Coordinates of C-alpha atoms and ligand atoms in Angstrom, one line a residue:
X24 CA 7.2 -68.1 36.4
X25 CA 4.5 -65.9 34.9
X26 CA 5.9 -63.6 32.2
X27 CA 5.6 -59.9 32.8
X28 CA 3.3 -58.0 30.5
X29 CA 3.0 -54.4 29.4
X30 CA 0.9 -52.5 32.0
X31 CA -2.9 -52.2 31.3
X32 CA -3.7 -49.5 28.7
X33 CA -0.1 -49.4 27.4
X34 CA 1.3 -51.3 24.4
X35 CA 4.4 -51.8 22.3
X36 CA 4.4 -50.4 18.9
X37 CA 6.3 -52.8 16.6
X38 CA 7.5 -52.8 13.0
X39 CA 6.1 -52.7 10.4
X40 CA 3.4 -50.7 12.1
X41 CA 6.0 -48.2 13.4
X42 CA 6.6 -47.3 9.7
X43 CA 3.1 -45.9 9.6
X44 CA 3.7 -44.0 12.8
X45 CA 6.9 -42.5 11.3
X46 CA 5.0 -41.6 8.1
X47 CA 2.3 -39.8 10.1
X48 CA 4.9 -37.9 12.2
X49 CA 7.0 -37.0 9.1
X50 CA 3.9 -35.7 7.3
X51 CA 2.9 -33.6 10.3
X52 CA 6.4 -32.2 10.6
X53 CA 6.4 -31.3 6.9
X54 CA 3.1 -29.6 7.0
X55 CA 4.0 -27.7 10.3
X56 CA 7.2 -26.5 8.6
X57 CA 5.2 -25.0 5.7
X58 CA 3.0 -23.1 8.2
X59 CA 6.2 -22.0 10.0
X60 CA 5.7 -23.8 13.3
X61 CA 8.7 -24.8 15.3
X62 CA 9.0 -27.9 17.5
X63 CA 8.8 -27.7 21.3
X64 CA 9.6 -30.7 23.6
X65 CA 8.4 -30.3 27.2
X66 CA 9.0 -32.7 30.1
X67 CA 6.9 -35.8 30.4
X68 CA 6.1 -34.9 34.0
X69 CA 5.2 -31.6 35.6
X70 CA 4.1 -30.0 38.9
X71 CA 0.6 -31.4 39.5
X72 CA -0.7 -27.8 40.2
X73 CA 0.0 -27.0 36.5
X74 CA -2.8 -29.3 35.4
X75 CA -5.1 -28.6 38.3
X76 CA -5.0 -24.9 37.4
X77 CA -5.2 -25.2 33.6
X78 CA -7.2 -28.3 32.7
X79 CA -9.3 -27.7 35.8
X80 CA -9.9 -29.5 39.1
X81 CA -13.4 -30.6 38.2
X82 CA -12.6 -32.2 34.9
X83 CA -12.5 -36.0 34.5
X84 CA -8.9 -35.7 33.5
X85 CA -7.7 -34.0 36.7
X86 CA -10.2 -35.5 39.1
X87 CA -9.7 -39.1 38.2
X88 CA -7.4 -39.8 35.4
X89 CA -4.0 -38.5 36.3
X90 CA -0.9 -40.4 37.3
X91 CA 0.3 -38.4 40.3
X92 CA 2.9 -39.2 42.9
X93 CA 4.7 -37.4 45.7
X94 CA 8.3 -36.9 44.8
X95 CA 10.8 -37.6 47.6
X96 CA 11.7 -34.4 49.5
X97 CA 15.3 -33.3 49.0
X98 CA 15.7 -32.3 52.6
X99 CA 13.7 -33.1 55.7
X100 CA 12.5 -29.6 56.1
X101 CA 11.1 -29.6 52.6
X102 CA 7.7 -30.8 51.6
X103 CA 7.5 -33.5 48.9
X104 CA 6.5 -32.1 45.6
X105 CA 3.5 -33.5 43.9
X106 CA 4.3 -34.5 40.3
X107 CA 2.1 -35.8 37.5
X108 CA 2.6 -37.5 34.1
X109 CA 1.3 -35.0 31.6
X110 CA -2.3 -35.9 30.5
X111 CA -2.0 -33.3 27.7
X112 CA 0.6 -30.9 26.4
X113 CA -1.0 -27.5 26.1
X114 CA -0.5 -26.7 29.8
X115 CA 3.2 -27.6 29.5
X116 CA 3.7 -25.5 26.4
X117 CA 2.0 -22.5 28.0
X118 CA 4.1 -23.0 31.1
X119 CA 7.3 -23.0 28.9
X120 CA 6.0 -19.9 27.1
X121 CA 5.8 -18.1 30.4
X122 CA 9.0 -19.5 31.9
X123 CA 11.1 -18.5 28.9
X124 CA 9.3 -15.2 28.5
X125 CA 8.6 -16.1 24.8
X126 CA 5.9 -13.3 24.7
X127 CA 8.6 -10.6 25.1
X128 CA 9.6 -11.1 21.4
X129 CA 6.3 -9.4 20.6
X130 CA 5.7 -12.0 17.9
X131 CA 3.3 -14.9 17.8
X132 CA 4.8 -18.1 19.0
X133 CA 3.9 -21.0 16.8
X134 CA 4.9 -24.3 18.4
X135 CA 4.2 -27.9 17.7
X136 CA 4.8 -31.1 19.7
X137 CA 4.7 -34.8 19.2
X138 CA 4.8 -37.2 22.2
X139 CA 3.1 -39.5 24.7
X140 CA 0.4 -38.4 27.1
X141 CA -1.0 -40.4 30.1
X142 CA -4.5 -40.8 31.4
X143 CA -5.9 -43.5 33.6
X144 CA -8.9 -44.3 31.4
X145 CA -10.8 -47.5 30.7
X146 CA -8.7 -49.0 27.8
X147 CA -10.6 -49.8 24.7
X148 CA -10.2 -49.4 20.9
X149 CA -8.7 -46.0 20.3
X150 CA -8.4 -45.3 24.0
X151 CA -5.2 -46.1 25.9
X152 CA -3.5 -45.0 29.1
X153 CA -0.3 -44.1 27.3
X154 CA -1.3 -42.5 24.0
X155 CA 0.3 -40.1 21.6
X156 CA -0.6 -36.7 20.6
X157 CA 0.5 -34.4 17.7
X158 CA -0.4 -30.9 18.6
X159 CA 0.3 -27.3 17.9
X160 CA -0.3 -23.9 19.6
X161 CA -0.4 -20.3 18.4
X162 CA 0.1 -18.0 21.4
X163 CA 1.3 -14.5 22.1
X164 CA 0.5 -11.1 23.4
X165 CA -2.7 -9.5 22.1
X166 CA -0.5 -6.9 20.3
X167 CA 0.9 -9.7 18.2
X168 CA -2.6 -10.5 16.9
X169 CA -3.1 -13.6 19.0
X170 CA -6.8 -13.0 19.4
X171 CA -7.5 -12.6 15.7
X172 CA -10.1 -14.9 14.2
X173 CA -7.7 -15.3 11.3
X174 CA -5.5 -17.4 13.5
X175 CA -8.3 -19.7 14.3
X176 CA -9.2 -20.1 10.7
X177 CA -5.5 -20.6 9.7
X178 CA -5.1 -23.4 12.3
X179 CA -8.3 -25.1 11.1
X180 CA -7.2 -24.8 7.5
X181 CA -3.8 -26.3 8.3
X182 CA -5.6 -29.2 10.0
X183 CA -7.7 -29.8 6.9
X184 CA -4.5 -29.8 4.8
X185 CA -2.7 -32.1 7.2
X186 CA -5.5 -34.6 7.2
X187 CA -5.7 -34.5 3.4
X188 CA -1.9 -35.1 3.1
X189 CA -2.2 -38.0 5.5
X190 CA -4.8 -39.4 3.1
X191 CA -7.7 -39.0 5.6
X192 CA -10.5 -37.6 3.6
X193 CA -14.0 -38.1 5.0
X194 CA -13.6 -36.2 8.3
X195 CA -16.2 -33.8 9.7
X196 CA -15.2 -30.6 11.5
X197 CA -17.5 -29.7 14.4
X198 CA -17.3 -26.1 15.4
X199 CA -18.6 -24.0 18.3
X200 CA -17.9 -21.0 20.4
X201 CA -18.0 -21.3 24.2
X202 CA -17.8 -17.6 24.7
X203 CA -15.3 -15.5 26.6
X204 CA -14.6 -15.5 30.3
X205 CA -17.3 -12.9 30.7
X206 CA -20.0 -14.7 28.7
X207 CA -19.5 -17.9 30.5
X208 CA -20.7 -17.1 34.0
X209 CA -24.1 -15.9 32.6
X210 CA -24.4 -19.1 30.6
X211 CA -23.4 -21.2 33.6
X212 CA -26.1 -19.5 35.7
X213 CA -28.7 -20.2 33.1
X214 CA -27.5 -23.8 32.9
X215 CA -27.7 -24.2 36.7
X216 CA -31.2 -22.9 36.7
X217 CA -32.3 -25.3 34.0
X218 CA -30.4 -28.2 35.6
X219 CA -32.3 -27.8 38.8
X220 CA -35.2 -29.4 37.1
X221 CA -33.7 -32.0 35.0
X222 CA -30.6 -33.0 37.0
X223 CA -32.4 -35.7 39.0
X224 CA -33.3 -37.5 35.8
X225 CA -29.7 -37.6 34.6
X226 CA -26.9 -40.1 35.3
X227 CA -25.0 -40.0 38.6
X228 CA -22.0 -38.3 36.9
X229 CA -24.2 -35.5 35.5
X230 CA -25.9 -35.0 38.9
X231 CA -22.4 -34.4 40.3
X232 CA -21.4 -32.2 37.4
X233 CA -24.6 -30.2 37.7
X234 CA -23.2 -29.1 41.1
X235 CA -19.5 -28.8 40.5
X236 CA -19.1 -28.0 36.8
X237 CA -22.5 -27.6 34.9
X238 CA -20.8 -27.1 31.5
X239 CA -19.5 -30.7 31.7
X240 CA -23.1 -32.0 31.5
X241 CA -23.1 -31.1 27.8
X242 CA -20.2 -33.5 27.4
X243 CA -22.2 -36.5 28.7
X244 CA -22.2 -39.5 26.4
X245 CA -25.0 -41.6 28.1
X246 CA -27.8 -42.1 25.5
X247 CA -30.6 -41.9 28.1
X248 CA -29.5 -38.4 29.2
X249 CA -29.5 -37.0 25.7
X250 CA -33.2 -36.0 25.3
X251 CA -32.9 -34.0 28.6
X252 CA -29.6 -32.4 27.6
X253 CA -31.2 -31.3 24.3
X254 CA -33.6 -29.1 26.3
X255 CA -30.8 -27.1 28.0
X256 CA -30.1 -23.5 26.9
X257 CA -27.5 -23.1 24.1
X258 CA -24.4 -21.1 24.7
X259 CA -24.8 -19.2 21.4
X260 CA -27.7 -17.2 22.9
X261 CA -25.3 -16.0 25.7
X262 CA -22.4 -14.8 23.6
X263 CA -21.7 -11.0 23.9
X264 CA -21.3 -8.9 20.7
X265 CA -17.5 -9.4 20.7
X266 CA -17.6 -13.2 20.9
X267 CA -20.4 -13.3 18.3
X268 CA -18.4 -11.2 15.8
X269 CA -15.2 -13.2 16.5
X270 CA -17.0 -16.5 15.8
X271 CA -18.7 -15.1 12.7
X272 CA -15.3 -14.1 11.3
X273 CA -13.8 -17.5 12.0
X274 CA -16.7 -19.1 10.1
X275 CA -16.5 -16.6 7.2
X276 CA -12.7 -17.2 6.8
X277 CA -13.3 -20.9 6.7
X278 CA -15.9 -20.4 4.1
X279 CA -13.5 -18.3 2.1
X280 CA -10.8 -21.0 1.9
X281 CA -13.3 -23.8 1.4
X282 CA -12.9 -25.7 4.7
X283 CA -16.3 -27.3 5.4
X284 CA -17.6 -27.3 9.0
X285 CA -20.7 -28.1 11.0
X286 CA -21.9 -25.9 13.9
X287 CA -22.4 -28.0 17.1
X288 CA -23.7 -25.9 20.0
X289 CA -22.9 -28.7 22.5
X290 CA -19.2 -28.9 21.8
X291 CA -17.7 -27.6 25.0
X292 CA -14.8 -30.1 25.2
X293 CA -13.5 -31.7 28.3
X294 CA -10.9 -29.1 29.5
X295 CA -11.8 -26.0 31.4
X296 CA -9.4 -23.7 29.8
X297 CA -11.2 -23.3 26.5
X298 CA -12.7 -19.9 25.5
X299 CA -14.5 -18.9 22.3
X300 CA -13.7 -21.2 19.4
X301 CA -13.8 -24.9 20.1
X302 CA -13.6 -27.7 17.6
X303 CA -13.3 -31.3 16.9
X304 CA -12.5 -33.3 13.8
X305 CA -14.3 -36.7 13.8
X306 CA -14.1 -39.7 11.6
X307 CA -16.9 -42.3 11.3
X308 CA -14.5 -45.2 10.8
X309 CA -13.4 -44.9 14.4
X310 CA -16.6 -46.1 16.1
X311 CA -17.2 -44.9 19.7
X312 CA -13.9 -43.1 20.0
X313 CA -14.6 -41.0 16.9
X314 CA -12.6 -37.9 17.7
X315 CA -9.4 -37.6 15.6
X316 CA -8.5 -34.4 17.3
X317 CA -9.8 -31.6 19.4
X318 CA -8.9 -28.1 20.2
X319 CA -9.8 -24.5 20.7
X320 CA -8.9 -21.1 22.0
X321 CA -7.6 -20.5 25.5
X322 CA -7.4 -16.8 26.0
X323 CA -7.1 -16.9 29.8
X324 CA -4.9 -19.9 30.2
X325 CA -1.6 -18.1 30.6
X326 CA -3.0 -15.9 33.4
X327 CA -4.6 -19.0 35.1
X328 CA -1.1 -20.4 35.6
X329 CA 0.5 -17.2 36.7
X330 CA 1.7 -15.7 33.4
X331 CA 1.0 -12.5 31.4
X332 CA -2.0 -12.2 29.2
X333 CA -1.3 -14.4 26.3
X334 CA -4.4 -15.5 24.2
X335 CA -3.9 -18.6 22.1
X336 CA -5.4 -21.4 20.1
X337 CA -4.3 -24.9 19.6
X338 CA -5.2 -28.5 19.1
X339 CA -4.1 -32.1 19.8
X340 CA -4.6 -35.0 17.4
X341 CA -4.7 -38.5 18.7
X342 CA -1.9 -40.2 16.7
X343 CA -3.2 -43.6 17.8
X344 CA -6.5 -42.8 16.1
X345 CA -4.8 -41.5 13.0
X346 CA -3.1 -44.9 12.7
X347 CA -6.4 -46.8 13.2
X348 CA -8.1 -44.7 10.6
X349 CA -5.3 -45.2 8.0
X350 CA -5.2 -48.9 8.7
X351 CA -8.9 -49.2 8.2
X352 CA -8.6 -47.3 4.9
X353 CA -6.0 -49.8 3.8
X354 CA -3.7 -47.1 2.7
X355 CA -1.3 -48.1 5.3
X356 CA 2.1 -49.6 4.3
X357 CA 1.5 -53.3 3.7
X358 CA 1.4 -55.6 6.8
X359 CA 4.3 -57.5 5.2
X360 CA 7.7 -56.3 6.2
X361 CA 9.6 -54.8 3.3
X362 CA 12.2 -57.3 2.0
X363 CA 15.9 -56.3 2.2
X364 CA 17.7 -55.8 -1.2
X365 CA 20.1 -58.6 -0.3
X366 CA 21.1 -61.2 2.3
X367 CA 24.8 -61.7 2.5
X368 CA 25.5 -65.3 3.4
X369 CA 29.1 -66.0 4.7
X370 CA 29.7 -69.6 3.9
X371 CA 31.8 -70.2 6.9
X372 CA 33.2 -68.6 10.1
X373 CA 36.3 -67.6 8.2
X374 CA 34.3 -65.4 5.9
X375 CA 32.3 -63.6 8.6
X376 CA 34.6 -60.6 9.0
X377 CA 34.9 -60.0 5.2
X378 CA 31.1 -60.4 4.9
X379 CA 30.6 -57.7 7.4
X380 CA 33.0 -55.5 5.4
X381 CA 31.0 -56.3 2.2
X382 CA 27.7 -55.5 4.0
X383 CA 29.1 -52.2 5.1
X384 CA 30.1 -51.3 1.5
X385 CA 26.6 -52.1 0.2
X386 CA 24.9 -50.3 3.0
X387 CA 27.0 -47.2 2.4
X388 CA 25.9 -47.4 -1.2
X389 CA 22.3 -47.0 0.2
X390 CA 21.2 -50.7 -0.1
X391 CA 19.1 -52.4 2.6
X392 CA 21.2 -55.4 3.6
X393 CA 20.8 -58.3 6.0
X394 CA 24.0 -59.9 7.2
X395 CA 23.8 -63.7 7.6
X396 CA 25.7 -66.0 9.9
X397 CA 28.8 -68.0 9.0
X398 CA 27.7 -70.8 11.3
X399 CA 24.5 -71.5 9.3
X400 CA 24.5 -74.4 6.9
X401 CA 23.9 -73.3 3.4
X402 CA 20.4 -74.7 3.4
X403 CA 19.6 -72.6 6.5
X404 CA 21.1 -69.5 4.9
X405 CA 18.8 -69.9 1.9
X406 CA 15.8 -70.4 4.1
X407 CA 16.5 -67.4 6.3
X408 CA 17.6 -65.3 3.3
X409 CA 14.4 -66.1 1.5
X410 CA 12.3 -64.7 4.4
X411 CA 14.3 -61.6 4.8
X412 CA 15.5 -60.5 1.4
X413 CA 14.9 -60.5 -2.4
X414 CA 18.3 -61.9 -3.1
X415 CA 21.0 -63.9 -1.5
X416 CA 24.7 -63.1 -2.1
X417 CA 26.9 -66.2 -1.4
X418 CA 30.2 -65.2 0.1
X419 CA 32.5 -68.2 0.5
X420 CA 36.2 -68.7 0.2
X421 CA 36.0 -68.8 -3.6
X422 CA 34.1 -65.5 -3.8
X423 CA 36.5 -63.9 -1.3
X424 CA 39.5 -64.8 -3.4
X425 CA 38.1 -64.3 -6.9
X426 CA 36.1 -61.2 -6.1
X427 CA 33.2 -62.6 -8.1
X428 CA 30.0 -62.9 -6.1
X429 CA 27.3 -65.4 -6.6
X430 CA 23.9 -63.7 -6.5
X431 CA 20.6 -65.6 -6.5
X432 CA 17.2 -63.8 -7.0
X433 CA 14.6 -65.6 -5.0
X434 CA 11.6 -64.6 -7.1
X435 CA 13.0 -65.6 -10.5
X436 CA 15.4 -68.3 -9.3
X437 CA 18.1 -66.7 -11.6
X438 CA 21.6 -67.1 -10.4
X439 CA 24.3 -64.7 -11.7
X440 CA 28.0 -64.0 -11.1
X441 CA 28.8 -60.4 -10.4
X442 CA 32.2 -58.8 -9.8
X443 CA 32.3 -57.2 -6.4
X444 CA 32.9 -53.7 -7.9
X445 CA 29.6 -54.0 -9.8
X446 CA 27.6 -55.6 -7.0
X447 CA 26.0 -52.5 -5.5
X448 CA 24.8 -51.4 -8.9
X449 CA 23.4 -54.9 -9.7
X450 CA 21.5 -55.0 -6.4
X451 CA 20.0 -51.6 -7.0
X452 CA 18.1 -53.0 -9.9
X453 CA 14.6 -54.0 -9.0
Ligands
LIG178 P1 -12.3 -38.1 23.9 O1 -13.6 -37.5 23.7 O2 -12.0 -39.1 22.8 O3 -12.1 -38.7 25.2 P2 -10.9 -35.8 24.7 O4 -12.0 -34.8 24.7 O5 -10.5 -36.4 26.0 O6 -11.2 -37.0 23.7 P3 -8.6 -34.2 24.2 O7 -8.2 -34.2 25.6 O8 -8.9 -32.9 23.6 O9 -9.7 -35.2 23.9 O10 -7.4 -34.8 23.3 C1 -7.3 -34.6 21.9 C2 -7.3 -35.9 21.1 O11 -6.4 -36.8 21.8 C3 -8.6 -36.6 21.1 O12 -9.4 -36.1 20.1 C4 -8.2 -38.0 20.8 O13 -7.9 -38.2 19.4 C5 -6.9 -38.2 21.5 N1 -7.1 -38.9 22.8 C6 -7.5 -38.3 24.0 N2 -7.5 -39.3 24.9 C7 -7.0 -40.4 24.4 C8 -6.8 -41.7 24.9 N3 -7.0 -42.1 26.1 N4 -6.3 -42.6 24.0 C9 -6.0 -42.3 22.7 N5 -6.2 -41.1 22.2 C10 -6.8 -40.2 23.0
LIG179 MG1 -11.4 -38.0 27.0

């Protein structure tokens, strides 16, 4: 029978690599705590309309990458609800913000999340169908200061700090402003006008985007299209005074705290909800999928999904890509599993129970202990112990009775006798 494998684009994360994942998540939690963000956990699936109305019907994500199904109707008279595995988490966070009336506190909500997201993309290095994001949002009523450019700069500065603490140093921050909801229509008109001429020379996707969502043309990654796209009008020329001042203040605040950035007028990002500041941190070591994270402002998102006015800014980092980057930098925990401090080898079935008790004692003293098997012959116990631990503790009838343990260090070959009461201390020594 053919063995069943993990579904395309999904994979198992195994130890010791999961240690690196835990390290990344722990570092992120530590940094978020210093910036006073609290954790939010939203459901893995949501009403499909949530993503259609926020991410946008015409985006690649919603138009072709979502895992969507009709849930069974509860009663015959009821219509089946369309549900979708979350392709991103900002929409879920903003839905929760609205549902729990978090804005009524009058304070900014600073929320972070860590979890899996799902997109039916073509799997490749750094691109999976189940992938993991670490993200954060700052959202609140305008009176709480949620539109302030200081918030944008603070989030970007936090990201620079977080990447630094992860040990990722040579990143680049690309920054742009895509303007407010009132700047955008003027720019889109100008784009449409310019696209009339060049669209026929672009790829099939861009020809479609030129009709349905012209901004998305700027996202195109096809090399042949680039010279034409370069000739399109730039959004910076269409920003009104407010957006322009806002963006200048973000840039100035970043300068003030020494976070370097590169202006990139084509950075519009793949989600419709972004307004004003958009950004991406990239890392050359990642190859084609070079974005470590992306984000931006979404001043109209809450209203787009039926909530009160609640401007916000946030980002999502690709945890899979952080792992790849750290592995490539060889700063990852070594590929070899860490050896246990000791392997307890019961020398017969009769000693098993007491060996379990001994292992419990040592573990409670904080040691990393592997418990062997009383059915193994002594030669096998040594072989297995040598693969799993730095030392073996022989636990036979004699040891059980005398309370004096035989400990052998695999590296030095030294064999010592240690009274049980001193065993934990002896094993703590490196
Ligand atoms: P990309 O340009 O790489 O497709 P995106 O514009 O779709 O990214 P976002 O939707 O903003 O990215 O997601 C934020 C981050 O999540 C990305 O910068 C990336 O690190 C990560 N990410 C997005 N899609 C995937 C995926 N399919 N597999 C792994 N990581 C992903
Ligand atoms: Mg994408």
